[in-house]
Structure formats: C-alpha cells, structure tokens
mmCIF file of C-alpha atoms and ligand atoms in Angstrom:
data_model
loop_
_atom_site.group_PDB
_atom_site.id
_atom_site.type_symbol
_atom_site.label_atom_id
_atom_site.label_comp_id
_atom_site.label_asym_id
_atom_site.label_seq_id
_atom_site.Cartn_x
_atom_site.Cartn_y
_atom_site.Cartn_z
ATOM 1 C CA UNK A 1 148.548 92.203 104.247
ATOM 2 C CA UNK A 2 151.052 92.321 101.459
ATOM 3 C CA UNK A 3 154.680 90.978 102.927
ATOM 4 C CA UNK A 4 156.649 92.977 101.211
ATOM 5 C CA UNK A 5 155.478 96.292 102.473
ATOM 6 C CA UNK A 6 156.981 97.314 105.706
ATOM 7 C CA UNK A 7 153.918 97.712 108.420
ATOM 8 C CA UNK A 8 153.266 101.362 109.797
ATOM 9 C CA UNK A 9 153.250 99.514 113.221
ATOM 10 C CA UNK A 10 156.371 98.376 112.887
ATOM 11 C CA UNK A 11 159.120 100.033 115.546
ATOM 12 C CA UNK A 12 162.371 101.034 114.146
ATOM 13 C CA UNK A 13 165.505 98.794 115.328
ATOM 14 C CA UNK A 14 168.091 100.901 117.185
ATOM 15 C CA UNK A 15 168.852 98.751 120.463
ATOM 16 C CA UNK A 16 170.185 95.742 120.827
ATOM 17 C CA UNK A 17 167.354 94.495 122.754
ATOM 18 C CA UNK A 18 164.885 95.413 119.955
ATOM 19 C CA UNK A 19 167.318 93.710 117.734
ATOM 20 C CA UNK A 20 167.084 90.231 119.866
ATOM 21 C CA UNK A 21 163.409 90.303 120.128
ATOM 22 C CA UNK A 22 163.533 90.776 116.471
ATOM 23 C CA UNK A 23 166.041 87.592 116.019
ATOM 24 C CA UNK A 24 164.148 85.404 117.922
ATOM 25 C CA UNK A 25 160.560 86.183 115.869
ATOM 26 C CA UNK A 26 162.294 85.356 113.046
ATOM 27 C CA UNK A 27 164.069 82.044 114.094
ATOM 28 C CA UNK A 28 160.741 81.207 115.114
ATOM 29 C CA UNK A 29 159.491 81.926 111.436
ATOM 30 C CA UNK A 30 162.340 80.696 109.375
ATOM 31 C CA UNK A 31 162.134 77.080 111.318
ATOM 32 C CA UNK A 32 158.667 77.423 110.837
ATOM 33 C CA UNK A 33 158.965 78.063 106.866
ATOM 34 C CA UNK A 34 161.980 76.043 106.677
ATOM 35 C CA UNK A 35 161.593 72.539 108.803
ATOM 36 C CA UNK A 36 163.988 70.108 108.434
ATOM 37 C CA UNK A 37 164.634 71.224 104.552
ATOM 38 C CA UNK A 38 167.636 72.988 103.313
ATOM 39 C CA UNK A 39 168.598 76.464 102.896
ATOM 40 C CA UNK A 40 170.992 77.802 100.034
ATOM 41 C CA UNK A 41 172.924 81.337 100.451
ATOM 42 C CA UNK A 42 175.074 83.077 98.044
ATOM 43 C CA UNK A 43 177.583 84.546 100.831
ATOM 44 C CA UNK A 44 179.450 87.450 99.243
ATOM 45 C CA UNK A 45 180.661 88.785 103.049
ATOM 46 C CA UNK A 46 178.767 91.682 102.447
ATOM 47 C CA UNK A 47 176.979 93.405 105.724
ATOM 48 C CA UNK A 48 173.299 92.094 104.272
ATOM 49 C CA UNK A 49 174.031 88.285 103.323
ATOM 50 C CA UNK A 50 177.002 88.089 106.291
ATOM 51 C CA UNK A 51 173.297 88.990 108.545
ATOM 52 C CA UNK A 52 170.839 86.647 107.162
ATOM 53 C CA UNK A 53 173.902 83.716 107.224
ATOM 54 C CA UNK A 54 174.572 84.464 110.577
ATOM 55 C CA UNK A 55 170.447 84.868 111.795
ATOM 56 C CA UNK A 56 169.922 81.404 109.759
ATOM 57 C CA UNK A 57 172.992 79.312 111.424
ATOM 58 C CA UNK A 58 171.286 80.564 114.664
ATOM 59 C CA UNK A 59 168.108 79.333 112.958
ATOM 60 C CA UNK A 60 168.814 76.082 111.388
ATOM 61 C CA UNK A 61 172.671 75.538 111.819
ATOM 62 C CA UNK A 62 173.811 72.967 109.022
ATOM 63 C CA UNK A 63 170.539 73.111 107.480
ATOM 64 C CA UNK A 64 172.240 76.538 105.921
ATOM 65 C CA UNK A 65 174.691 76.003 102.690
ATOM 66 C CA UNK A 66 176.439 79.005 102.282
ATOM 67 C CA UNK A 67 178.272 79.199 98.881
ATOM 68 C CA UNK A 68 181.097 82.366 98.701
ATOM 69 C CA UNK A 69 182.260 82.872 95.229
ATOM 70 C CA UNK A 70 185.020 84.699 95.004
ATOM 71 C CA UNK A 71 185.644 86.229 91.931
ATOM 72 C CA UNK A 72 188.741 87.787 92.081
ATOM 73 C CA UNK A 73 187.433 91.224 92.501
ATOM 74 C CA UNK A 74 187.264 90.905 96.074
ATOM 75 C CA UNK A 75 189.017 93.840 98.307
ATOM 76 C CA UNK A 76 192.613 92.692 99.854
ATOM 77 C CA UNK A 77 191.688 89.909 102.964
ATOM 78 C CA UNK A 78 187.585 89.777 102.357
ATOM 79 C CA UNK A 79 187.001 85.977 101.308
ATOM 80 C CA UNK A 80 189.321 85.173 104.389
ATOM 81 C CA UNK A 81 187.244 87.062 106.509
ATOM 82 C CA UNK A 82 184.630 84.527 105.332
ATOM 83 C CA UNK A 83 185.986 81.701 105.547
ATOM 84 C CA UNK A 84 187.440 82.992 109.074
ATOM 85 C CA UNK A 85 183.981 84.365 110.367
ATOM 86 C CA UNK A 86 181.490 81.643 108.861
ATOM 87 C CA UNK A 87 183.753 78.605 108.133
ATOM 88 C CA UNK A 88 185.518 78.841 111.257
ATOM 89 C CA UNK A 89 184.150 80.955 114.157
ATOM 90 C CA UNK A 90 180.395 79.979 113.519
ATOM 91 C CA UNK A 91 181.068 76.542 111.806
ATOM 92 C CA UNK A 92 178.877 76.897 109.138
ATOM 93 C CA UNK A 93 178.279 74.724 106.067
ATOM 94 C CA UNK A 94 180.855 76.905 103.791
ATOM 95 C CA UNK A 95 181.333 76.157 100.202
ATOM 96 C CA UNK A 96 184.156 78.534 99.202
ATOM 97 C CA UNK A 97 184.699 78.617 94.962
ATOM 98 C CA UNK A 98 187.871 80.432 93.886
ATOM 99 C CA UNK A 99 186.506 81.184 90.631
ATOM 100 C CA UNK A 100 189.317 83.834 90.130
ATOM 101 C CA UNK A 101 190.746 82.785 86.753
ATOM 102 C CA UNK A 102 187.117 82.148 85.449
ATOM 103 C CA UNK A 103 186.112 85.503 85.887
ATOM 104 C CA UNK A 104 189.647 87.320 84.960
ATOM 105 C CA UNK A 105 190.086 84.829 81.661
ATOM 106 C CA UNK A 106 186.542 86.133 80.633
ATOM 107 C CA UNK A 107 187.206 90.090 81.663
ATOM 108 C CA UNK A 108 190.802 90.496 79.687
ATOM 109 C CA UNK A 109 190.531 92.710 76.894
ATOM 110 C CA UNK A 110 187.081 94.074 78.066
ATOM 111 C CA UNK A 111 186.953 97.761 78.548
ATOM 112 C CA UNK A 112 183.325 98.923 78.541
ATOM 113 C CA UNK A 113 181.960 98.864 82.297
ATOM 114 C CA UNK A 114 178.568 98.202 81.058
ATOM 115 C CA UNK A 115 179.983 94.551 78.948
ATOM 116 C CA UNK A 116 182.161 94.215 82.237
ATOM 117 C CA UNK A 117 179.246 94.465 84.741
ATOM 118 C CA UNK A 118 177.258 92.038 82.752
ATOM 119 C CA UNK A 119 179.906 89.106 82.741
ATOM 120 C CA UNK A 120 180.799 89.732 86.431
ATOM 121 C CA UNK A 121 176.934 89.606 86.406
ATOM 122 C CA UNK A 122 176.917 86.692 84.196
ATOM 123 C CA UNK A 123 179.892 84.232 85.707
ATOM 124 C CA UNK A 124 178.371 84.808 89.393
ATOM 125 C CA UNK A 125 174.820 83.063 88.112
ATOM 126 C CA UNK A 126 176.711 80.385 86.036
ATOM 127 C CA UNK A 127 179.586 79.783 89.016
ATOM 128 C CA UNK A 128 176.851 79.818 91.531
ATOM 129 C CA UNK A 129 174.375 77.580 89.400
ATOM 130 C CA UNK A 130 177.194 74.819 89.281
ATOM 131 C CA UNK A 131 177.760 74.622 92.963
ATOM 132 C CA UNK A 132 173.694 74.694 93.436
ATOM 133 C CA UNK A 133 173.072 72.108 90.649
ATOM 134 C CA UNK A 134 175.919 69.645 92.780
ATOM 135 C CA UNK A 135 173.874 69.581 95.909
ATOM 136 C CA UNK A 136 171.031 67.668 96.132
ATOM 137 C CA UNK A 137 167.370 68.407 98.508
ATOM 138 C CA UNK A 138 167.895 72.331 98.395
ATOM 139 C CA UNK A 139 164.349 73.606 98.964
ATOM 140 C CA UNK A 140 165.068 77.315 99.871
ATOM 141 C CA UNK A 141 167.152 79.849 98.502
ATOM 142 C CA UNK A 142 167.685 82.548 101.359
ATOM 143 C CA UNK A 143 168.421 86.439 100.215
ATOM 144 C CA UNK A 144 169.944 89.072 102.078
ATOM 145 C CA UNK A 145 167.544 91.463 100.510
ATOM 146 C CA UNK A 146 166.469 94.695 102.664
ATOM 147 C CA UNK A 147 163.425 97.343 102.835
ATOM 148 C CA UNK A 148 165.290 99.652 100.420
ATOM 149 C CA UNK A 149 165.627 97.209 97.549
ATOM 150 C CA UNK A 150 162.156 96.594 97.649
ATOM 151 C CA UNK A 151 161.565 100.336 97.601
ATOM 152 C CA UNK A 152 164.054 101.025 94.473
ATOM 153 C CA UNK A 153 162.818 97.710 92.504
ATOM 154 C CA UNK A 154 159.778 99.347 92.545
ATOM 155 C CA UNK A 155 160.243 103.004 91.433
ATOM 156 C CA UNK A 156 162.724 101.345 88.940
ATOM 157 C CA UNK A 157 159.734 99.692 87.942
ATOM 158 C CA UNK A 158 157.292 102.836 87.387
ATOM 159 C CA UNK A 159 160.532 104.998 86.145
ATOM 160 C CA UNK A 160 162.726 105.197 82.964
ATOM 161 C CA UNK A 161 166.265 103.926 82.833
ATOM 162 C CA UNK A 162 168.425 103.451 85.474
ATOM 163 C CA UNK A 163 171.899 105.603 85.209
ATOM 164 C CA UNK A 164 173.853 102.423 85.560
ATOM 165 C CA UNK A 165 172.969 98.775 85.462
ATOM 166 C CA UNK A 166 173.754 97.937 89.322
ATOM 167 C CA UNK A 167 172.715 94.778 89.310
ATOM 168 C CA UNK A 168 174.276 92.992 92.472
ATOM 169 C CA UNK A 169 176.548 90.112 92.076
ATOM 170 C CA UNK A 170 174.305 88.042 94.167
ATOM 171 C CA UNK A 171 170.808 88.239 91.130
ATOM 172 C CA UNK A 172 170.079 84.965 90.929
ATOM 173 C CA UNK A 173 168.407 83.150 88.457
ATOM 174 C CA UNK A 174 164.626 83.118 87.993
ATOM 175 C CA UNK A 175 164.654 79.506 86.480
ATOM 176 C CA UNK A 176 165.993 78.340 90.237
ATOM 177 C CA UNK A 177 162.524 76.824 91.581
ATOM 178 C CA UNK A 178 163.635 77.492 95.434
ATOM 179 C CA UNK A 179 161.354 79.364 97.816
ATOM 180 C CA UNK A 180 162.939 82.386 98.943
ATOM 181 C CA UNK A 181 163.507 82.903 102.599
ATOM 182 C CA UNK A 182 164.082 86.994 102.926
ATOM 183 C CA UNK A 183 164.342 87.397 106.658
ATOM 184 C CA UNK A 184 165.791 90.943 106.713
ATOM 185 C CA UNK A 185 163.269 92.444 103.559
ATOM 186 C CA UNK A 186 161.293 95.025 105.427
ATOM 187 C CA UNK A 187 164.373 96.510 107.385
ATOM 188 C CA UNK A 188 166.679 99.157 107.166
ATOM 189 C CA UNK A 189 170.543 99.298 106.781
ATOM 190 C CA UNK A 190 171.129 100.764 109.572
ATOM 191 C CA UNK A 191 168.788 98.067 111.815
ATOM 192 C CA UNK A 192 170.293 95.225 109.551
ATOM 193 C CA UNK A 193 173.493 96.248 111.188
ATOM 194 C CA UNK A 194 172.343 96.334 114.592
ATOM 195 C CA UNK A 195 170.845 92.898 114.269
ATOM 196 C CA UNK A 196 174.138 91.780 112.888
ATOM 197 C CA UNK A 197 175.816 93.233 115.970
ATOM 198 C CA UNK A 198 173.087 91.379 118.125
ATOM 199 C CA UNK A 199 174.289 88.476 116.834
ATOM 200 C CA UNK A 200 177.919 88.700 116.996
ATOM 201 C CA UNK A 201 179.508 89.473 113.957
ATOM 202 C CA UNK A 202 182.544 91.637 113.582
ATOM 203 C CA UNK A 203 182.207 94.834 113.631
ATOM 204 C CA UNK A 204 184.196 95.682 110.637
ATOM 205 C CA UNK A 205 182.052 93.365 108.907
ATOM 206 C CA UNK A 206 179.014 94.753 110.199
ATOM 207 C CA UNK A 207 179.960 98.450 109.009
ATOM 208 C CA UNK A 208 181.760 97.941 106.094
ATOM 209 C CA UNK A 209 181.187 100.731 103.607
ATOM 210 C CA UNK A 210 179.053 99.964 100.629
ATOM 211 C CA UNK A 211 181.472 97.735 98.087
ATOM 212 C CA UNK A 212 179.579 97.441 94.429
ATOM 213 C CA UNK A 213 178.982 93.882 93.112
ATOM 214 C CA UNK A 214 181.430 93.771 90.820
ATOM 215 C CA UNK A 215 183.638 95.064 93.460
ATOM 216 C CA UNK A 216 187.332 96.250 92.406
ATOM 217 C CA UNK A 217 186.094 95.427 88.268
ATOM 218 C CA UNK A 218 184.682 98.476 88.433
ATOM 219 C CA UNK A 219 187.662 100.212 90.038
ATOM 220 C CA UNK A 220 190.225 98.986 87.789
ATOM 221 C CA UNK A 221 189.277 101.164 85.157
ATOM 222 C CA UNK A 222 188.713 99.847 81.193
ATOM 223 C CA UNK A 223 190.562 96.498 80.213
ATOM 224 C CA UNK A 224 191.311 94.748 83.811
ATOM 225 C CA UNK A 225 195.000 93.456 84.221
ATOM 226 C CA UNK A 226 196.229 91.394 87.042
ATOM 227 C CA UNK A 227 199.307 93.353 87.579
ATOM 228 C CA UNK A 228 197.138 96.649 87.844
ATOM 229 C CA UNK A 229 194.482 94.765 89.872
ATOM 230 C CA UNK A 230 196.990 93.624 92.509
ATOM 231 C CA UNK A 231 198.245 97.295 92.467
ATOM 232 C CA UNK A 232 194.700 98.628 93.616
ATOM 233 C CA UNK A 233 193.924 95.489 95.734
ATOM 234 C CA UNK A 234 197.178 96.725 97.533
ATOM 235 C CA UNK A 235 196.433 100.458 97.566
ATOM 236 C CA UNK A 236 192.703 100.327 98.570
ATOM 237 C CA UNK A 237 194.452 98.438 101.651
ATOM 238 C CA UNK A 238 196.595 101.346 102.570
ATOM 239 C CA UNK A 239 193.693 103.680 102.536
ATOM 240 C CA UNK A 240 191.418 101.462 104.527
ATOM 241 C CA UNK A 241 194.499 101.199 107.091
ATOM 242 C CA UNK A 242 195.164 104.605 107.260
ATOM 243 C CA UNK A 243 191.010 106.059 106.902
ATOM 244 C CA UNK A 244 190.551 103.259 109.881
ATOM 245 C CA UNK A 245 194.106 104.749 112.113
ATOM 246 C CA UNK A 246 192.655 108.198 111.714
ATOM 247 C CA UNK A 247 188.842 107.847 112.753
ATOM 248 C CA UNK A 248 187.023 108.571 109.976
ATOM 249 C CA UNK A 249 186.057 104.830 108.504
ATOM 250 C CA UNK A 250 182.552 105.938 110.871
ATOM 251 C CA UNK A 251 182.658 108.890 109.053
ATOM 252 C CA UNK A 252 182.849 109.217 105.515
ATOM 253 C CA UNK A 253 180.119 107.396 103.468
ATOM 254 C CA UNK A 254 182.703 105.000 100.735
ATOM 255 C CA UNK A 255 186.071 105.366 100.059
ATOM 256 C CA UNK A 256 188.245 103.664 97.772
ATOM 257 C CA UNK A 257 190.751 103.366 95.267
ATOM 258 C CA UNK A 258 190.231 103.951 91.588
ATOM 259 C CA UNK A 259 193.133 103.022 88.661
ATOM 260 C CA UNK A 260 192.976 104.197 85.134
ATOM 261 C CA UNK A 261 194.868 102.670 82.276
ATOM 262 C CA UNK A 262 197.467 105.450 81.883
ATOM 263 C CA UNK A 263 200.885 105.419 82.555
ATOM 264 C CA UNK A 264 202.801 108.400 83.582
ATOM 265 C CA UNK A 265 206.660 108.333 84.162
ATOM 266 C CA UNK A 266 208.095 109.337 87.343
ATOM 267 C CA UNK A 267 211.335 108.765 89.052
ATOM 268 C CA UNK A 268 212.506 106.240 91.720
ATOM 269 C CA UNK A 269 216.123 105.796 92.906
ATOM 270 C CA UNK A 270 217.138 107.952 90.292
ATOM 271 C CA UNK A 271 215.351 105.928 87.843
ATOM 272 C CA UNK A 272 212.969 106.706 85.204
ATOM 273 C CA UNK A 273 209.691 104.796 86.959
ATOM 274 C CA UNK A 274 206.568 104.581 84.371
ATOM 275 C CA UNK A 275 203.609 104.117 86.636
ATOM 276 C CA UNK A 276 199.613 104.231 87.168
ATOM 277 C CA UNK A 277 198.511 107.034 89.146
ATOM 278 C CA UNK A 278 196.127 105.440 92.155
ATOM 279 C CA UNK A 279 192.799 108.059 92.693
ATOM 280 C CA UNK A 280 191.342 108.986 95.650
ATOM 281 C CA UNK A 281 187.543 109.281 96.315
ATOM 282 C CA UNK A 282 186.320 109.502 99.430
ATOM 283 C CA UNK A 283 182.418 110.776 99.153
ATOM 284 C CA UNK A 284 179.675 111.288 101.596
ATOM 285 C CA UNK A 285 175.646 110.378 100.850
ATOM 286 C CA UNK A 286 172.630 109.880 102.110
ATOM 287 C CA UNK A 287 170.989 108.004 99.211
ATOM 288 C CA UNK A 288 174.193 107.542 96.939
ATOM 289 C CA UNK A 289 171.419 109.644 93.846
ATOM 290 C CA UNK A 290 174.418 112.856 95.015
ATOM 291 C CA UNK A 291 177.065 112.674 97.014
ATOM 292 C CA UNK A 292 179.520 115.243 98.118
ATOM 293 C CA UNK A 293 183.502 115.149 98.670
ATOM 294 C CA UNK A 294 184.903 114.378 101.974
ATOM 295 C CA UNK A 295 187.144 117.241 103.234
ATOM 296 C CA UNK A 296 190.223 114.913 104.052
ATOM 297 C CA UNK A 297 193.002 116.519 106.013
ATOM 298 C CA UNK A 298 195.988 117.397 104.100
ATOM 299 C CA UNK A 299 198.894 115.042 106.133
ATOM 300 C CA UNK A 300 196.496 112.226 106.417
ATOM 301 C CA UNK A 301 196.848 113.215 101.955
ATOM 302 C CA UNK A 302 200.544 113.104 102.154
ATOM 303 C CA UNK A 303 200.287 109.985 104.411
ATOM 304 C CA UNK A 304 198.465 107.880 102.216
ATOM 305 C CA UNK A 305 200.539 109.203 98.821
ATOM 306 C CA UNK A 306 203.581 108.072 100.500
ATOM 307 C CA UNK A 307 202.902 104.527 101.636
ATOM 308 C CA UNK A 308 201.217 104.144 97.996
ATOM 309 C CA UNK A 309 204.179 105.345 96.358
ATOM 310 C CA UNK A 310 207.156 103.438 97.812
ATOM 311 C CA UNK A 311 204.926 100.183 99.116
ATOM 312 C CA UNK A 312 202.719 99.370 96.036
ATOM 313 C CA UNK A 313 204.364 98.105 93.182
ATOM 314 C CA UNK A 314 203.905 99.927 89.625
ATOM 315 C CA UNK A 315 202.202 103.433 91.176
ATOM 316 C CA UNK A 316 204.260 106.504 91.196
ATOM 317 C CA UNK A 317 201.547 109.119 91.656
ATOM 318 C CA UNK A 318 198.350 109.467 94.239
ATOM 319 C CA UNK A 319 195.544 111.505 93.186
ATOM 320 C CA UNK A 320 192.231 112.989 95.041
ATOM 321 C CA UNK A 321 189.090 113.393 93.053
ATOM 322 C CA UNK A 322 187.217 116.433 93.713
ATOM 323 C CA UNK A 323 184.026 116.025 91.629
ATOM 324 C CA UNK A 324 180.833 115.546 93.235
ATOM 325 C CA UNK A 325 177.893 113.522 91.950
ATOM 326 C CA UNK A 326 176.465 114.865 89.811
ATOM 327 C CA UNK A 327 178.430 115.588 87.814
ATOM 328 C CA UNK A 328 180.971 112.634 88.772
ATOM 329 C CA UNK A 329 179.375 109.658 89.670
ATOM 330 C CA UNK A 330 180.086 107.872 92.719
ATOM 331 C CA UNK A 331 182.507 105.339 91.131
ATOM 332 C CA UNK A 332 184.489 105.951 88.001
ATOM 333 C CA UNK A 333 182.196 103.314 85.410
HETATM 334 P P1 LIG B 401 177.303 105.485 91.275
HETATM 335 O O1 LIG B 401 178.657 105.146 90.717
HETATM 336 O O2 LIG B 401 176.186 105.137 90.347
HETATM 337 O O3 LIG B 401 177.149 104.579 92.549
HETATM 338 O O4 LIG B 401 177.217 106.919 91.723
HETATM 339 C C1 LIG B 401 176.155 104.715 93.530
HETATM 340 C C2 LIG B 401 176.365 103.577 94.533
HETATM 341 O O5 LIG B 401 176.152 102.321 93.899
HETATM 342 C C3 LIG B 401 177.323 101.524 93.952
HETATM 343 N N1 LIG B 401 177.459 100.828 92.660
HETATM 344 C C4 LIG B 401 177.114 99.550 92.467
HETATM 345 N N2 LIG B 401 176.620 98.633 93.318
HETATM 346 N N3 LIG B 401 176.593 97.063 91.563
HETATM 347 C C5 LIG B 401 176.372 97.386 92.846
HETATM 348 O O6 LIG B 401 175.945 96.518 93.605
HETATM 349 C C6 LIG B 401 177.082 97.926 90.640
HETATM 350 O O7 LIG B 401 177.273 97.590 89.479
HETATM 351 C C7 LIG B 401 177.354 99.238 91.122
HETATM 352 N N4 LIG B 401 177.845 100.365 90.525
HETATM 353 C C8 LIG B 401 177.907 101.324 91.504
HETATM 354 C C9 LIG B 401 178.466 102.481 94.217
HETATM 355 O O8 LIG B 401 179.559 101.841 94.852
HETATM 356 C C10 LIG B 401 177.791 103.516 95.077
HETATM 357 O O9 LIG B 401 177.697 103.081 96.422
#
C-alpha cells in the first residue's frame, strides 16, 4: 500500500467525533514513529501547520520544537496569535525568530514578484536552517502537508509549467536528513479544519482564508517599502474587521488588500494629500485554477473606503477589482 495515496476505504471527516477517533490513531502512530526523539516544525500559524503543532503537542508535548519565523510579511496581529495560541495557551516549545529586517534589507529595491518570491523563498530555508542547525538530537522534521498537495505535486509533475512559482514559505531543504512526520497528508482542507476544531484551536485560526507564503510581499506590489507595507498591514486589518462585522468572512473564498506603487494626489483638510490607492479583491473559488468576484454590498464599499481613508496613514483612495481569474489572477504578482 503506497502511503501517500489516500485509501478508497477511507471515510471523509465531517464530525467531530470522526475527527477524535482520527486524533487518537494518529497519536498512537506519531509516538509510535516518534519515541522519545524530537520533532522539528516550521510554525507559520497557518490552518495546516497550526493542526499538525497542535495534534503533535497532544502527541509528544515538549518533544515538539516549533520554530515561527516571522518575516515581516505577516498580516497585522498573526505571529502574536502564535505566540498567544502555542507559546502560551498550549505551552509549547516555541522558538519565535523576528527575522523582519533580514527579509526587508534583502527585498528593497526588488520589484519582480518572481525574484521576490524566491528570496522570501530563499531567507525562510536559510532563517529556518540556523535555528535547526542550533538545536541538537532533532530526528524528525514534521510537515503540515495535506491530500491536495500530494495531488498537485504530482500533476505538476506530469504537466508543463506552473503559472506562478507558489512555492510555500515553509519548502524546506532536501539536504535536512530528518524523517518526515506528515500526520495530516491524506486529508482534506476542510477535515484538517475539523480536526483542528477537535482539538481546540481558535476558530479564526482554524478558518482563516488562504494567505500565500510570501504573504503581504506579494500584496505590496513591485519594490516593497516599509511605509507602504505598514499602510496595507493596516488596511487589510480594516477589511478583515469589517468582512468579519458583516458575516461574510464564512463566505467569500480570500480577501485582501493589494497596494501598487503609484501615487495619486487627493485632498485632506484642505490639503493637497499625495497617496497610494489601497485595492480591493474579494474572490470566490473552488480550486483557486478561476475564481469569480464577490458581489460586495455597496455601504459595506463605502464603509471600508472610509475607515481606509481617514485611519490609514498615506492612502487617499479605495479601489475594488472587478477582474476575474482568468484573466486576473487571484493576487496581483
Ligand atoms: P493566483 O494568484 O495564482 O493564486 O491566482 C491562486 C492561489 O494561490 C495563492 N498564492 C500563493 N500561495 N505561495 C503560496 O503559498 C505563493 O507564492 C502564492 N501565490 C499565490 C493565492 O493567494 C491564491 O489563493
């Protein structure tokens, strides 16, 4: 039986109770795999590695390093979420690296998203290797991967090119001689986050839209500045808020803030006001290969463009992208 393909047999997770007996099977194998070695985890907070952290601290408690990088890309109160959730609430062995300058020293000046991917890409590994290389008797390196990236390495395999290089921050390097320990591969988003509400994590962490591994690089379009990062770091925030206050977080797919590198002038207490226009996209998906636009009522609009406006410093215009994918992608590089 090969273990990375998903068994016929195997019952789809959609109750809690399925979700416990599942936990317990796999405590059972992880200790099992594991004994009394340990276990490294690159942590990024995301719904997949916050699950696997979470099942393995059930598993093998301090036996589990997690390392969370954060690389200054992060949306506005994520890493403290970590270091709330994992340090704190389930007392886990938490390195936390504020690699922010690293990553922002090597990004300034960089404006193609392909040569920015692949140092956000690049810094992770290194920033990650360092903290690895300083503990000693790691055995294990645990993955939060799941059913579908086992499905898409392989038709990326047998296909052509993909449209974008999506690597995840979170590829780790082949030269690390750890067995992997993959205790959510054959499952499903949607059963990784019932298991993750099985075993107690947040819910907003559970059902947080998809974030891209670069996270806001991507969003804070061509050569990334602090000042403009803050700005979107700040905005993104607002639209969270206000997508959360108005029900439809559940309900649309990914939504986020984009900023180009383009001024526009404007006015603010009777002042000329040169600013960065913030765009909107708010898309829904099944498989994020199209993705259609989110019909988002108009004074939830006018909501958002004035709290952007007047509380974020350096925007003076709100915009809401229409374009579906194709011909748009889902992000703007
Ligand atoms: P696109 O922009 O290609 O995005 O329509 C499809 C989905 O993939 C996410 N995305 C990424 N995820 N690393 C990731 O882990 C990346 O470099 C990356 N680029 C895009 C995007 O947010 C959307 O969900």
């Amino acid at each position: 039986m090969n273990p990375n393909v998903r068994p016929e047999s195997m019952e789809r997770i959609t109750t809690l109770a399925q979700a416990n007996a599942f936990i317990e099977e796999q405590v059972k194998l992880v200790r099992e795999q594991v004994g009394d070695k340990k276990v490294l985890l690159a942590l990024s907070g995301g719904v997949d590695s916050s699950v696997v952290a979470a099942l393995l601290i059930r598993a093998i408690g301090k036996q589990l390093v997690c390392v969370h990088v954060n690389h200054g890309l992060m949306r506005k109160g994520e890493s403290e979420q970590v270091i709330e959730v994992f340090g704190k609430a389930l007392d886990a062995n938490l390195i936390y690296v504020d690699a922010t300058d690293r990553f922002l020293d090597l990004l300034a000046g960089v404006s193609d998203p392909e040569k920015k991917r692949k140092i956000i890409g690049g810094e992770f590994i290194k920033v990650f290797d360092e903290e690895a290389a300083k503990l000693e008797g790691i055995d294990f390196l645990a993955q939060g991967t799941i059913y579908p990236d086992i499905l898409e390495s392989i038709k990326a395999a047998e296909s052509g090119k993909p449209v974008k290089s999506h690597h995840n921050v979170g590829g780790l390097p082949e030269d690390m001689k750890m067995e992997l320990v993959e205790p959510v591969k054959l499952l499903f988003k949607d059963e990784v986050r019932v298991v993750g509400e099985a075993l107690g994590l947040p819910h907003g962490m559970v059902y947080r839209q998809p974030f891209p591994g670069p996270g806001l690089g991507v969003r804070c379009l061509g050569a990334i500045t602090r000042d403009r990062l803050h700005a979107l770091r700040e905005a993104d925030a607002i639209l969270r808020e206000e997508f959360d206050n108005a029900g439809l977080a559940g309900k649309v797919w990914q939504y986020f803030i984009a900023i180009p590198d383009v001024k526009s002038v404007g006015v603010r207490n009777e002042m000329r006001y040169e600013g960065w226009p913030a765009i909107i996209r708010a898309v829904n998906t099944t498989d994020a290969m199209s993705a259609t636009i989110e019909e988002i009522p108009y004074a939830l609009l006018h909501k958002i463009t004035d709290r952007i406006t007047h509380e974020v410093e350096g925007i003076n215009r709100v915009l809401y992208d229409l374009t579906p994918k194709p011909i748009g992608t889902i992000e703007w590089e």
